[in-house]
Amino acid sequence: MFEIVERQEMAQGTIISNWIKAPKIAAKAKPGQFVILRANEKGERIPLTMADTDPAKGLINIIYMVVGKSTALFKTLQVGQGYIDVIGPLGQPTHLEKVGKVICVGGGTGIAVLHPITRGLKQIGNFVYSVIGARSKDLLILEDKMKAASDEMMICTDDGTYGHKGFVTDKLKETLEKDKDIKLAVCIGPVPMMKFCCKVTKEFGVKTLVSLNPIMVDGTGMCGCCRVKVEGKMQFACVDGPEFEGHEVDWDELDLRLRSYMVEEKVSYDQFKECHGGGKCSCCS
Amino acid sequence: MSEEVKAPKKEKIPRQKMPEQPANERRRNFEEVPYGYTPELAMKEAERCIQCKDPRCKQGCPVEIDIPGFIKHIKEGEFEAAIRNLWEKNSLPAVCGRVCPQEVQCEGLCILGKKDEPVAIGNLERFAADYQREHGKQILPPKADPTGKKVAVVGAGPAGLTVAGDLLLKGHDVHIFEALHGPGGVLLYGIPEFRLPKAIVFQECNFLERMGATIEVNAVIGRSETVDELLERFDAVFLGVGAGLPVFLKIPGEHYIGVYSANEYLTRSNLMKAYEFPVYDTPIVKGKSVATFGGGNVAMDCARTALRLGADHSYIIYRRSMAELPARTAEVHHAEEEGVEFLLLNNPTRFLGDDATGRLTGVEVLKMELGEPDASGRRRPVPIKGSEYTVEIDTAVIAIGSGSNPLLTKSTPGLALNKWGYIVADPKTGKTMKPRVWAGGDIVTGSATVILAMGAGRLASNSIHDYLTYGW
């Protein structure tokens, strides 16, 4: 078992942070890489990009939003309990490079993935703008950590309860207009957010990295489930990615493939909500 | 010779059939198709073996099992002696008895096969292993004294498990690294439950653990640790990671929801037990009309899995004819009995789908005819112009083989790879170009069979043992 040593609920319990004991992974992991986790014998293999690591203590950090059965099941795991399987580090690490000025844009739990990349970019001497957003103030995560990793940070909320009222794309566009020296954008969040961020950066001709989260099974390039179209070619997010040049990604295809199991996901989640603890679902039977 | 002195002619025993689930029942469940021999049936079948002095069957076995030897024990009802005999050459007899292509190996060479049907060697091997597992005492084969040498085996599939079994017997320490969350490789994620129950794979792996092997799952060598790092801790490393890269048809529409690689379809169903969704959490598209592309054993496994997942129609779409189907005859026969429909001399040209939902709705295929033989000796399929038509399907499974997964090979400097990305290894010893590293199975040969991978494992384990013992 991979034990949870620290657990925190964020964004009103919709987002959970776990520090997990996984010394081998912690020793090797680099920003941008992911792990696959399974809660129990009957569980799905869920890929999550690591939010942080502590190699000295042998710990990795994952931050996830509760969106369905598997993540709801993850949420039930308390300190001292753990995951039956944690596999990693998987995927290619982010290519961190000193380019001068960069802008890092994150939405929702994407901020958790963005943070180590932002920190890495700043550590090697880039000037870092960052834009983070959420639907509402209560749902915004990692504000302090992102602030520490940025030279200048902007906050957006859809409902205007904090920072700029509007989408992260507004601030992204504004910053790119203001500062023509920005050489690189890193945009991580929900698919529509990344898609529209890429539209903006393309107008300005700024290279843009995105981190994709297609459905996966093995995570080692064996099954092809996570195939995405990049530059018109089939790529596997698990081994070729998860980061890709955003202007080349076929977003509509990714968006459709993410809905492959919408019906099944609902069946599974409904059953979980109804019987969790009742001995009928996979978590308790 | 006169009539009087001739010994009374023994009554000829016909080859004993294994009882199996009726086709119309089994096509809807995942339970194993044949039930296996009873001790009586096994002893009767064993009696058919004429105990050749120079047995040809043995020459057909990639791991050189003493076939007449173990069969003799079964004939005499000495089932424990039979399994001990098998273990000397094979640590996975329950698997081999089920999935080896005996008809082209041991049984293909059996002398009885010349005039009659060969001895059912595979069935007998399976019987010996099953009997031991179900009724036998907890016994282990004798091991040599510990040598103090440590070997890392990367990949817990047929090649790696064979290497592990062999080297344990010879007294070496064995640590197996497996990337998935359970050991078995293709035996676990690839071959369906109805052909190879996972409980058996689990038991065979458990047997190796009882023999002293350490099996570390979730260890993706190439990412979590490199081969060079393993070489610091181990005296020798064996790479048996399998082929492990899905091949797609490279036709338009492969992104539609419902299009799977065989690897994904089978992994979801077998490893993740998606057929038990929602009791198990991993879903799978349970198509009503499923087409599997390809004609090998994997394609048969996919088409038969589709039926068990509830398909009304399960098609095999293959561009050549029945005669060229590479699958084992027995597998094709089972598939036909269960109602798999064969659309032969058909080649897919594009997938059709609903662009609003992203779901697959059909496949356009082109009819073919057979022309001159090609490099493989098989008659080349030639398209018939203008013969395109559409087959309505909601699920497609692409089972046209696999390529070499670069995850490990790319992270291992010093390994020589061929132009397809497979590891170059000496076919007699499994030695790679990298010192102290051996390789075998699909990552060397490309997709082949379980037993060929085991044969490669055997050669490599002999070579590793020589190196550890004598230094070469």
XYZ file of N, CA, C and O in Angstrom, chain B residues 3-104:
408
model
N -0.676 -66.839 -38.049
C -1.748 -66.198 -37.285
C -1.678 -66.503 -35.796
O -1.911 -65.637 -34.967
N -1.301 -67.790 -35.465
C -1.395 -68.238 -34.081
C -0.477 -67.497 -33.107
O -0.844 -67.218 -31.987
N 0.754 -67.151 -33.560
C 1.702 -66.545 -32.611
C 1.516 -65.031 -32.462
O 2.104 -64.404 -31.607
N 0.706 -64.423 -33.277
C 0.501 -62.967 -33.190
C -0.202 -62.608 -31.884
O -1.169 -63.263 -31.485
N 0.336 -61.631 -31.201
C -0.279 -61.202 -29.942
C -1.694 -60.694 -30.231
O -1.931 -60.118 -31.280
N -2.606 -60.905 -29.247
C -3.972 -60.413 -29.483
C -3.950 -58.899 -29.673
O -3.307 -58.177 -28.897
N -4.626 -58.438 -30.693
C -4.566 -57.010 -31.014
C -5.273 -56.208 -29.928
O -6.404 -56.518 -29.555
N -4.552 -55.197 -29.416
C -5.117 -54.365 -28.364
C -6.208 -53.483 -28.969
O -6.066 -52.988 -30.083
N -7.245 -53.308 -28.209
C -8.324 -52.458 -28.717
C -7.814 -51.019 -28.826
O -7.191 -50.497 -27.900
N -8.064 -50.418 -29.961
C -7.548 -49.066 -30.175
C -8.380 -48.043 -29.383
O -9.600 -48.032 -29.471
N -7.655 -47.220 -28.604
C -8.364 -46.189 -27.829
C -8.398 -44.919 -28.681
O -7.353 -44.464 -29.145
N -9.559 -44.354 -28.878
C -9.588 -43.087 -29.628
C -9.084 -41.928 -28.767
O -9.085 -42.019 -27.534
N -8.635 -40.860 -29.403
C -8.198 -39.665 -28.669
C -9.352 -39.164 -27.809
O -10.472 -38.980 -28.297
N -9.041 -38.963 -26.537
C -10.077 -38.568 -25.585
C -10.362 -37.070 -25.673
O -9.460 -36.250 -25.527
N -11.600 -36.758 -25.918
C -12.003 -35.340 -25.996
C -12.135 -34.759 -24.594
O -12.570 -35.438 -23.674
N -11.789 -33.482 -24.480
C -12.015 -32.815 -23.205
C -13.446 -32.314 -23.199
O -13.869 -31.664 -24.142
N -14.190 -32.613 -22.151
C -15.552 -32.067 -22.097
C -15.488 -30.548 -22.093
O -14.559 -29.966 -21.518
N -16.429 -29.885 -22.773
C -16.405 -28.420 -22.765
C -17.799 -27.846 -22.679
O -18.789 -28.522 -22.916
N -17.858 -26.561 -22.346
C -19.134 -25.850 -22.264
C -19.772 -25.805 -23.644
O -19.096 -25.472 -24.609
N -21.076 -26.055 -23.765
C -21.724 -25.937 -25.071
C -21.590 -24.518 -25.624
O -21.649 -23.549 -24.862
N -21.424 -24.429 -26.949
C -21.143 -23.137 -27.569
C -22.225 -22.090 -27.281
O -21.933 -20.930 -27.034
N -23.484 -22.501 -27.292
C -24.550 -21.495 -27.121
C -24.646 -20.974 -25.692
O -25.249 -19.943 -25.438
N -24.043 -21.689 -24.747
C -23.994 -21.161 -23.377
C -22.742 -20.323 -23.175
O -22.787 -19.222 -22.671
N -21.615 -20.877 -23.609
C -20.348 -20.223 -23.272
C -20.172 -18.897 -23.991
O -19.418 -18.041 -23.555
N -20.869 -18.698 -25.116
C -20.691 -17.438 -25.855
C -21.165 -16.232 -25.049
O -20.925 -15.102 -25.438
N -21.879 -16.488 -23.956
C -22.352 -15.382 -23.133
C -21.728 -15.368 -21.738
O -22.183 -14.633 -20.867
N -20.734 -16.211 -21.481
C -20.080 -16.115 -20.174
C -18.564 -16.166 -20.332
O -18.046 -16.535 -21.380
N -17.879 -15.776 -19.277
C -16.419 -15.696 -19.332
C -15.742 -16.913 -18.704
O -14.540 -16.920 -18.501
N -16.543 -17.929 -18.381
C -15.919 -19.107 -17.778
C -15.139 -19.908 -18.816
O -15.433 -19.842 -20.008
N -14.187 -20.684 -18.335
C -13.311 -21.406 -19.259
C -14.113 -22.367 -20.138
O -15.073 -22.992 -19.688
N -13.707 -22.455 -21.401
C -14.451 -23.270 -22.367
C -14.315 -24.771 -22.082
O -15.312 -25.436 -21.832
N -13.106 -25.364 -22.101
C -13.018 -26.809 -21.785
C -12.921 -27.014 -20.274
O -12.334 -26.217 -19.560
N -13.538 -28.080 -19.798
C -13.520 -28.350 -18.357
C -12.255 -29.083 -17.913
O -11.960 -29.141 -16.738
N -11.554 -29.677 -18.847
C -10.372 -30.456 -18.467
C -10.715 -31.934 -18.316
O -11.882 -32.312 -18.245
N -9.673 -32.775 -18.304
C -9.861 -34.218 -18.151
C -10.161 -34.580 -16.707
O -9.641 -33.959 -15.786
N -10.930 -35.624 -16.543
C -11.008 -36.279 -15.229
C -9.782 -37.189 -15.148
O -9.175 -37.508 -16.178
N -9.407 -37.668 -13.944
C -8.264 -38.592 -13.863
C -8.460 -39.806 -14.770
O -7.517 -40.259 -15.416
N -9.693 -40.310 -14.857
C -9.958 -41.497 -15.692
C -9.671 -41.203 -17.162
O -9.007 -41.980 -17.847
N -10.201 -40.063 -17.633
C -9.978 -39.690 -19.036
C -8.496 -39.484 -19.314
O -7.982 -39.904 -20.354
N -7.810 -38.839 -18.356
C -6.383 -38.555 -18.547
C -5.602 -39.871 -18.641
O -4.741 -40.039 -19.509
N -5.914 -40.812 -17.754
C -5.178 -42.086 -17.755
C -5.454 -42.855 -19.037
O -4.558 -43.491 -19.597
N -6.681 -42.753 -19.501
C -7.039 -43.449 -20.736
C -6.287 -42.835 -21.924
O -5.743 -43.539 -22.776
N -6.245 -41.513 -21.958
C -5.539 -40.840 -23.049
C -4.042 -41.161 -22.969
O -3.394 -41.407 -23.984
N -3.508 -41.166 -21.744
C -2.069 -41.425 -21.566
C -1.694 -42.816 -22.067
O -0.577 -43.040 -22.542
N -2.655 -43.720 -21.977
C -2.417 -45.087 -22.438
C -2.166 -45.134 -23.944
O -1.587 -46.079 -24.449
N -2.610 -44.139 -24.656
C -2.448 -44.129 -26.115
C -0.989 -43.896 -26.520
O -0.584 -44.240 -27.613
N -0.221 -43.275 -25.631
C 1.175 -42.958 -25.963
C 1.952 -44.259 -26.062
O 1.906 -45.101 -25.145
N 2.673 -44.460 -27.168
C 3.385 -45.728 -27.348
C 4.823 -45.665 -26.822
O 5.611 -46.583 -27.026
N 5.169 -44.564 -26.121
C 6.483 -44.459 -25.470
C 7.631 -44.711 -26.450
O 8.478 -45.590 -26.238
N 7.663 -43.945 -27.508
C 8.727 -44.081 -28.509
C 10.107 -44.011 -27.850
O 10.314 -43.226 -26.922
N 11.048 -44.806 -28.397
C 12.419 -44.774 -27.859
C 13.080 -43.445 -28.190
O 13.844 -42.898 -27.405
N 12.781 -42.963 -29.384
C 13.359 -41.699 -29.810
C 12.192 -40.748 -30.110
O 11.797 -40.571 -31.248
N 11.644 -40.169 -29.031
C 10.373 -39.449 -29.193
C 10.518 -38.170 -30.039
O 11.351 -37.320 -29.738
N 9.692 -38.079 -31.061
C 9.753 -36.903 -31.930
C 9.016 -35.717 -31.309
O 9.375 -34.572 -31.532
N 7.995 -36.031 -30.498
C 7.205 -34.970 -29.866
C 8.113 -33.988 -29.128
O 7.939 -32.771 -29.192
N 9.108 -34.550 -28.429
C 10.002 -33.752 -27.601
C 10.785 -32.733 -28.439
O 11.060 -31.621 -27.985
N 11.114 -33.149 -29.687
C 11.851 -32.230 -30.568
C 10.997 -31.018 -30.940
O 11.516 -29.984 -31.326
N 9.671 -31.203 -30.859
C 8.787 -30.090 -31.227
C 8.521 -29.138 -30.082
O 7.816 -28.144 -30.248
N 9.076 -29.436 -28.908
C 8.783 -28.611 -27.733
C 9.893 -27.593 -27.500
O 11.038 -27.966 -27.253
N 9.569 -26.295 -27.581
C 10.614 -25.280 -27.397
C 11.299 -25.317 -26.028
O 12.394 -24.796 -25.887
N 10.634 -25.920 -25.026
C 11.306 -26.008 -23.727
C 11.713 -27.448 -23.390
O 12.091 -27.758 -22.264
N 11.622 -28.336 -24.377
C 12.127 -29.703 -24.290
C 11.587 -30.510 -23.112
O 12.337 -31.168 -22.379
N 10.296 -30.475 -22.945
C 9.679 -31.292 -21.896
C 9.877 -32.771 -22.228
O 9.813 -33.169 -23.389
N 10.105 -33.579 -21.193
C 10.216 -35.030 -21.367
C 8.790 -35.573 -21.494
O 8.199 -36.043 -20.518
N 8.250 -35.468 -22.706
C 6.825 -35.741 -22.907
C 6.440 -37.199 -22.605
O 5.551 -37.437 -21.783
N 7.119 -38.185 -23.198
C 6.718 -39.559 -22.867
C 6.863 -39.839 -21.374
O 6.075 -40.580 -20.795
N 7.841 -39.202 -20.751
C 8.092 -39.412 -19.325
C 6.912 -38.983 -18.467
O 6.415 -39.753 -17.630
N 6.414 -37.771 -18.690
C 5.322 -37.324 -17.813
C 4.026 -38.064 -18.152
O 3.199 -38.331 -17.277
N 3.892 -38.436 -19.432
C 2.663 -39.148 -19.824
C 2.635 -40.542 -19.186
O 1.587 -41.018 -18.734
N 3.803 -41.158 -19.101
C 3.878 -42.485 -18.480
C 3.406 -42.415 -17.023
O 2.671 -43.280 -16.545
N 3.839 -41.367 -16.331
C 3.402 -41.211 -14.936
C 1.880 -41.073 -14.858
O 1.254 -41.624 -13.963
N 1.305 -40.315 -15.778
C -0.159 -40.145 -15.740
C -0.836 -41.489 -15.993
O -1.783 -41.867 -15.296
N -0.312 -42.221 -16.957
C -0.891 -43.527 -17.294
C -0.948 -44.416 -16.053
O -1.909 -45.145 -15.827
N 0.095 -44.291 -15.238
C 0.153 -45.131 -14.044
C -0.494 -44.492 -12.822
O -0.403 -45.008 -11.713
N -1.130 -43.365 -13.057
C -1.836 -42.710 -11.953
C -0.922 -42.009 -10.978
O -1.331 -41.607 -9.895
N 0.354 -41.829 -11.363
C 1.303 -41.132 -10.467
C 1.318 -39.654 -10.842
O 2.228 -39.167 -11.520
N 0.295 -38.955 -10.386
C 0.130 -37.579 -10.853
C 1.180 -36.620 -10.286
O 1.575 -35.675 -10.934
N 1.613 -36.880 -9.051
C 2.642 -36.009 -8.469
C 3.966 -36.173 -9.221
O 4.665 -35.200 -9.492
N 4.257 -37.418 -9.592
C 5.489 -37.657 -10.356
C 5.398 -36.964 -11.720
O 6.395 -36.452 -12.240
N 4.200 -36.933 -12.286
C 4.018 -36.281 -13.590
C 4.327 -34.792 -13.500
O 5.034 -34.230 -14.343
N 3.814 -34.147 -12.460
C 4.041 -32.691 -12.361
C 5.507 -32.403 -12.034
O 6.086 -31.437 -12.541
N 6.122 -33.253 -11.231
C 7.546 -33.047 -10.929
C 8.366 -33.146 -12.211
O 9.293 -32.364 -12.439
N 8.002 -34.090 -13.048
C 8.676 -34.253 -14.327
C 8.500 -32.992 -15.199
O 9.456 -32.473 -15.777
N 7.282 -32.471 -15.257
C 7.026 -31.261 -16.053
C 7.808 -30.062 -15.528
O 8.388 -29.290 -16.284
N 7.813 -29.912 -14.199
C 8.495 -28.762 -13.589
C 9.980 -28.694 -13.922
O 10.576 -27.623 -13.891
N 10.560 -29.874 -14.194
C 11.994 -29.855 -14.520
C 12.272 -28.979 -15.738
O 13.345 -28.411 -15.877
N 11.302 -28.893 -16.645
C 11.527 -28.135 -17.870
C 10.578 -26.960 -18.052
O 10.736 -26.149 -18.964
N 9.545 -26.889 -17.232
C 8.511 -25.896 -17.500
C 7.884 -25.428 -16.199
O 7.265 -26.207 -15.493
N 8.049 -24.126 -15.910
C 7.445 -23.635 -14.672
C 6.010 -23.162 -14.886
O 5.367 -22.710 -13.942
N 5.495 -23.222 -16.116
C 4.124 -22.766 -16.360
C 3.272 -23.841 -17.073
O 2.628 -23.564 -18.087
N 3.243 -25.063 -16.554
C 2.548 -26.115 -17.311
C 1.040 -25.886 -17.473
O 0.477 -26.236 -18.508
N 0.395 -25.285 -16.485
C -1.056 -25.068 -16.597
C -1.356 -24.085 -17.727
O -2.402 -24.149 -18.373
N -0.409 -23.164 -17.950
C -0.573 -22.183 -19.028
C -0.309 -22.859 -20.374
O -1.119 -22.781 -21.299
N 0.821 -23.544 -20.472
C 1.202 -24.158 -21.754
C 0.192 -25.201 -22.196
O -0.108 -25.321 -23.381
N -0.332 -25.971 -21.253
C -1.320 -26.983 -21.605
C -2.536 -26.360 -22.267
O -3.244 -27.007 -23.023
N -2.754 -25.092 -21.973
C -3.932 -24.413 -22.517
C -3.647 -23.627 -23.789
O -4.468 -23.599 -24.699
N -2.531 -22.909 -23.840
C -2.377 -21.949 -24.941
C -1.289 -22.289 -25.965
O -1.175 -21.598 -26.962
N -0.520 -23.359 -25.748
C 0.487 -23.703 -26.757
C -0.181 -24.180 -28.042
O -1.193 -24.870 -27.988
N 0.403 -23.874 -29.205
C -0.114 -24.440 -30.453
C 0.435 -25.853 -30.637
O 1.313 -26.092 -31.469
N -0.074 -26.796 -29.862
C 0.485 -28.168 -29.878
C 0.436 -28.789 -31.274
O 1.288 -29.597 -31.624
N -0.579 -28.412 -32.051
C -0.752 -29.047 -33.368
C 0.429 -28.806 -34.293
O 0.658 -29.571 -35.216
N 1.189 -27.732 -34.065
C 2.372 -27.521 -34.911
C 3.662 -27.805 -34.143
O 4.759 -27.626 -34.649
